[in-house]
Coordinates of C-alpha atoms in Angstrom, one line a residue:
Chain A
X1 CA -15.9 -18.7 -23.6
X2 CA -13.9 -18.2 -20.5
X3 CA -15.5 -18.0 -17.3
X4 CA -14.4 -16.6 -13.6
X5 CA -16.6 -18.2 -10.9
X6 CA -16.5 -16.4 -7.0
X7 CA -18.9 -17.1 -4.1
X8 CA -21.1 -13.7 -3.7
X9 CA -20.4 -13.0 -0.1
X10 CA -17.7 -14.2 2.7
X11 CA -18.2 -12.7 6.8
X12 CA -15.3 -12.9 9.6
X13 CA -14.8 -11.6 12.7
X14 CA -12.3 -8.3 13.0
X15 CA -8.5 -10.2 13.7
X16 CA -9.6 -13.2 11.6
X17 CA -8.2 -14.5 8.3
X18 CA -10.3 -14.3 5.2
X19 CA -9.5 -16.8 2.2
X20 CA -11.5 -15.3 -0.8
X21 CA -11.9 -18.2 -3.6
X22 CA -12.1 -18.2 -7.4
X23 CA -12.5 -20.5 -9.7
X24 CA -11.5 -19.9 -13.9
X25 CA -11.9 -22.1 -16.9
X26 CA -9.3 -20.7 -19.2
X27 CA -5.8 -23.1 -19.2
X28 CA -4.1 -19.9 -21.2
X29 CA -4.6 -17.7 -18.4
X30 CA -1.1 -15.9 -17.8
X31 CA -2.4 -13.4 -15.7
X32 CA -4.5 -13.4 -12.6
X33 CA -5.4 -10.2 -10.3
X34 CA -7.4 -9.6 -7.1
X35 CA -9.0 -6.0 -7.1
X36 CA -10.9 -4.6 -4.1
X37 CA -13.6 -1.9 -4.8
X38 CA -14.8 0.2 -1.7
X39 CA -18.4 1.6 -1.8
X40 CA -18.6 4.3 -4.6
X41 CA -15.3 3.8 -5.8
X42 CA -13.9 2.5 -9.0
X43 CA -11.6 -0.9 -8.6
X44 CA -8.4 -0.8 -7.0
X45 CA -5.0 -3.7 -8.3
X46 CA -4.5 -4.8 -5.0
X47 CA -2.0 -8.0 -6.2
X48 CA -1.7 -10.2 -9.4
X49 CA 0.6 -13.8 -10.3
X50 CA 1.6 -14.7 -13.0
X51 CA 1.1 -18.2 -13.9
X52 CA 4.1 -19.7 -13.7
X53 CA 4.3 -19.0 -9.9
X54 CA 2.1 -20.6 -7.0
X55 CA 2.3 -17.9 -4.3
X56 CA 2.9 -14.4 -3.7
X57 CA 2.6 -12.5 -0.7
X58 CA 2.6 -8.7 0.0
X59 CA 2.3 -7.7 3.3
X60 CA -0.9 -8.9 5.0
X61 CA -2.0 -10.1 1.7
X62 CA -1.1 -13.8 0.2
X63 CA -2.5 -15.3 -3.0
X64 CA -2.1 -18.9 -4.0
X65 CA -2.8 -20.4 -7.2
X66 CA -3.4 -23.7 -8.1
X67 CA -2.8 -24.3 -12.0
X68 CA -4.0 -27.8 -12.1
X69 CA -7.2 -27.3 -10.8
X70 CA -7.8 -23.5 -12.0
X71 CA -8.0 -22.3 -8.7
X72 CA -7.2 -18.8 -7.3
X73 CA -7.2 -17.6 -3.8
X74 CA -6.6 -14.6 -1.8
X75 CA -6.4 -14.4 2.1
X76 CA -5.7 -11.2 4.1
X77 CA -4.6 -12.0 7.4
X78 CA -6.1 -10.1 10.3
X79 CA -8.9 -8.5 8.9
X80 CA -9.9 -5.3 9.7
X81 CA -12.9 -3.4 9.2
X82 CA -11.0 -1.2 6.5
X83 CA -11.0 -4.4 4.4
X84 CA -15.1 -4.5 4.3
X85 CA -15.4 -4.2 0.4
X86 CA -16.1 -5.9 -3.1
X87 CA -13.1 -8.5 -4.5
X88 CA -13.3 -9.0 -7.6
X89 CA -10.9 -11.9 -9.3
X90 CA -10.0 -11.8 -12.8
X91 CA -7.5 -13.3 -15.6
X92 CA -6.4 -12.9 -18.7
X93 CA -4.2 -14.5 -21.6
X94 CA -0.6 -13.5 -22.8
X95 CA -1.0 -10.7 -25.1
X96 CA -4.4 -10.1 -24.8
X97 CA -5.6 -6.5 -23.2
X98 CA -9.3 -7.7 -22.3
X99 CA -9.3 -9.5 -18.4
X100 CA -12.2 -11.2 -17.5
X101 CA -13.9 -10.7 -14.4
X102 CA -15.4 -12.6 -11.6
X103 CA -18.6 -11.1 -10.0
X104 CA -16.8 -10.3 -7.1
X105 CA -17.5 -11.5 -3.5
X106 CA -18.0 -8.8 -1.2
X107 CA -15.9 -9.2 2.0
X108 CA -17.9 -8.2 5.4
X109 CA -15.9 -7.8 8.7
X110 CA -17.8 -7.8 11.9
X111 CA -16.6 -6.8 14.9
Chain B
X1 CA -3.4 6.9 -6.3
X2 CA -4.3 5.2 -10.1
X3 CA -3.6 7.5 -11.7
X4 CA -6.4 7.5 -13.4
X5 CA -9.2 10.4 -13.3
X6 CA -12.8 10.7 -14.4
X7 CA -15.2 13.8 -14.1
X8 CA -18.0 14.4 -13.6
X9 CA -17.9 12.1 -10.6
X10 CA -21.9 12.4 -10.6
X11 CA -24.3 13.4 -13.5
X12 CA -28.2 13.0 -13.3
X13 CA -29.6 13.9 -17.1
X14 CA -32.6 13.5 -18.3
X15 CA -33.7 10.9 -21.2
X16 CA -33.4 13.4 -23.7
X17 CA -30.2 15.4 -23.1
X18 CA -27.0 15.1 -24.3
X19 CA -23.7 14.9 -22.1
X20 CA -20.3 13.1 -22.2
X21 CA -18.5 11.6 -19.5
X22 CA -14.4 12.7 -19.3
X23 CA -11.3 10.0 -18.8
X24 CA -7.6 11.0 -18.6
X25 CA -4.8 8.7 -17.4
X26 CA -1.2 9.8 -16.0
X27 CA 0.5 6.7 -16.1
X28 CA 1.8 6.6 -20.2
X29 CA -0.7 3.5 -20.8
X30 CA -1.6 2.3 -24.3
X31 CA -4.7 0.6 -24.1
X32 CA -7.5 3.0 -22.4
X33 CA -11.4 0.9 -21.4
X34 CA -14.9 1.7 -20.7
X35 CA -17.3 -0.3 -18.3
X36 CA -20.2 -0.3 -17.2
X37 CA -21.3 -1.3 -13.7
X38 CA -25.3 -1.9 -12.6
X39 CA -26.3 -3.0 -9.2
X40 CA -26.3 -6.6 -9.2
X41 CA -24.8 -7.6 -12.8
X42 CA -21.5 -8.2 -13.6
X43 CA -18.8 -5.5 -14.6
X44 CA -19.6 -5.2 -18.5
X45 CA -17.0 -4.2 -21.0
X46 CA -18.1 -1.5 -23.4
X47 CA -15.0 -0.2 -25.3
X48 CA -11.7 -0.9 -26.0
X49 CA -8.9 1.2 -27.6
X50 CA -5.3 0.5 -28.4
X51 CA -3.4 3.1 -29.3
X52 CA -6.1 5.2 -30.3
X53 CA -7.8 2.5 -32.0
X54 CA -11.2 1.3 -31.1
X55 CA -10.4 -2.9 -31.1
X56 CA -13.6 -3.9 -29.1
X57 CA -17.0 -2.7 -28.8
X58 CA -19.3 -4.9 -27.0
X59 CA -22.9 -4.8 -28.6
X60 CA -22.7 -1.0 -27.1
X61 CA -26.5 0.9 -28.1
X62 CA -25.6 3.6 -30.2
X63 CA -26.8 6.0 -27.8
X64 CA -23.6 5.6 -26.2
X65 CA -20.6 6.8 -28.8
X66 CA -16.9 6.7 -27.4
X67 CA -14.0 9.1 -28.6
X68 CA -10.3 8.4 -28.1
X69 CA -8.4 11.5 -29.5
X70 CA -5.0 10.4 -28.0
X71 CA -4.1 7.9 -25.8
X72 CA -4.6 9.9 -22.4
X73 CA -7.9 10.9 -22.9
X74 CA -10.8 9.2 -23.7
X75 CA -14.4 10.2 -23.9
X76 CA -18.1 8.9 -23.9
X77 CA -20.6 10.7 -25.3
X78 CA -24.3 10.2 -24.3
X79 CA -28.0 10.9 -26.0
X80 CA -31.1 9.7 -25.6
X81 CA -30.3 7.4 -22.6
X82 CA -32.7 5.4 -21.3
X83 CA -33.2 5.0 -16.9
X84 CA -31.8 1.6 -17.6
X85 CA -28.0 3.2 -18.6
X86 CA -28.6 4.2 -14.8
X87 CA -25.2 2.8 -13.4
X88 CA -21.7 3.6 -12.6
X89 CA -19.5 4.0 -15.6
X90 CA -15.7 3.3 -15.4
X91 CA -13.1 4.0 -17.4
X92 CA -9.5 2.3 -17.0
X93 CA -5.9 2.2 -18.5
X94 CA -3.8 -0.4 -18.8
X95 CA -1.0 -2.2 -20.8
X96 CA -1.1 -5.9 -21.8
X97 CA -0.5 -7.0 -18.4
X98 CA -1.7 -4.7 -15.7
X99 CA -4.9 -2.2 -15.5
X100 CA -6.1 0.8 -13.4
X101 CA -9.2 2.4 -13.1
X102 CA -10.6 5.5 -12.7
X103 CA -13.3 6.1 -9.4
X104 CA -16.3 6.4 -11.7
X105 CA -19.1 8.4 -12.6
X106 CA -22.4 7.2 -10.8
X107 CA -25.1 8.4 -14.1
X108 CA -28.6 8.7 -13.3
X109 CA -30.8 8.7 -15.9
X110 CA -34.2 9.8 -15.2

C-alpha cells in the first residue's frame, strides 16, 4: 500500500531555516499537503501542491516537490518559536477522499 | 479558523458508560472523517462518509458506532471502551482535494 516516510524530529535555532523532508511511494499521488498541529490541537492545512507543479511558496513558507524521486519538502524561513509543533506530510490520489499520512516530524525551535 | 467544531473538547468516562462525541462543519463539505490519535502511533482513520454514506470503516471495535445524519454533522457513539481508546479523537471535513479538521476531543478512559 502507499507509504509517507518523515524523520521524527528536526531542531534549529530561532532566525534559522527549517527544511522538513518527506518521502511517499505512491506515483498517482496528485495531491500533497503539509499540516502543522500545535499541542492539544487538531491539524491545521498550512499549504498543499498539486503534482504537476515543483514549487509553491506562501509567505515564509516554500514547498518543493520532486516527482521523480517522490520527494516532498517544506522549509519555513526564519523560524520562530511560534513554529515549535508537529508537521505532518500527506498525499493522496485524484478522486480519492482518503489522504495518507506521514508520522509527522515534530519541529523544535531553540532560542 | 477551520471551520470545523467538535465538543466535548475533554471527556473522562468510565469503562462502562456510554457517551458520544459531537462534529459539525461550516464550510458546505461533502465528505466528513473520524481519527483517532494515541501518543506515539500514527494518525489512524476510523470512518469515512460521503454524502451521508459510510464508504470506509477501518477494522473499527464495535464499541465505537458512528452516525452521519446529514452532511454537517457527524457523531460517534461510545460504550464499553476500554483505557486503550484513551486518545485524542478528530473529526474532519473535506472534499476530494482539500481537508480540515476539528481541534479534538482528548477521551480518557479509565
Amino acid at each position: 500500500g502507499e507509504d509517507v516516510e518523515q524523520s521524527l524530529f528536526l531542531s534549529v535555532r530561532e532566525g534559522d531555516s527549517s527544511v522538513i523532508n518527506c518521502t511517499y511511494t505512491d506515483s498517482s499521488s496528485t495531491y500533497l499537503y503539509w499540516y502543522k498541529q500545535e499541542p492539544g490541537a487538531g491539524l491545521q492545512l498550512l499549504t498543499y501542491i498539486f503534482s504537476n507543479m515543483d514549487m509553491k511558496q506562501d509567505q515564509r513558507l516554500t514547498v518543493l516537490l520532486n516527482k521523480k524521486d517522490k520527494h516532498l519538502s517544506l522549509r519555513i524561513a526564519d523560524t520562530q518559536t511560534g513554529d515549535s509543533a508537529i508537521y505532518f506530510c500527506a498525499e493522496r490520489e485524484g478522486g480519492s477522499y482518503i489522504p495518507t499520512f506521514g508520522r509527522g516530524t515534530s519541529l523544535i525551535v531553540h532560542p | 479558523e477551520t471551520g470545523v467544531t467538535q465538543t466535548p473538547r475533554h471527556l473522562v468516562m468510565g469503562m462502562t458508560n456510554k457517551k458520544s462525541l459531537k462534529c459539525e462543519q461550516h464550510l458546505g463539505h461533502n465528505a466528513m472523517y473520524w481519527y483517532k490519535q494515541s501518543a506515539k502511533k500514527p494518525l489512524e482513520l476510523m470512518f469515512v462518509y460521503n454524502f451521508k454514506e459510510q464508504t470506509e470503516n477501518n477494522s473499527v471495535p464495535s464499541r465505537f458506532s458512528p452516525e452521519c445524519p446529514n452532511s454537517s454533522h457527524l457523531f460517534l457513539h461510545l460504550h464499553t471502551l476500554q483505557p486503550e481508546d484513551s486518545a485524542l479523537y478528530l473529526c474532519a471535513s473535506g472534499t476530494a482535494y482539500e481537508q480540515y479538521f476539528g481541534p479534538g476531543t482528548r477521551l480518557t478512559v479509565t
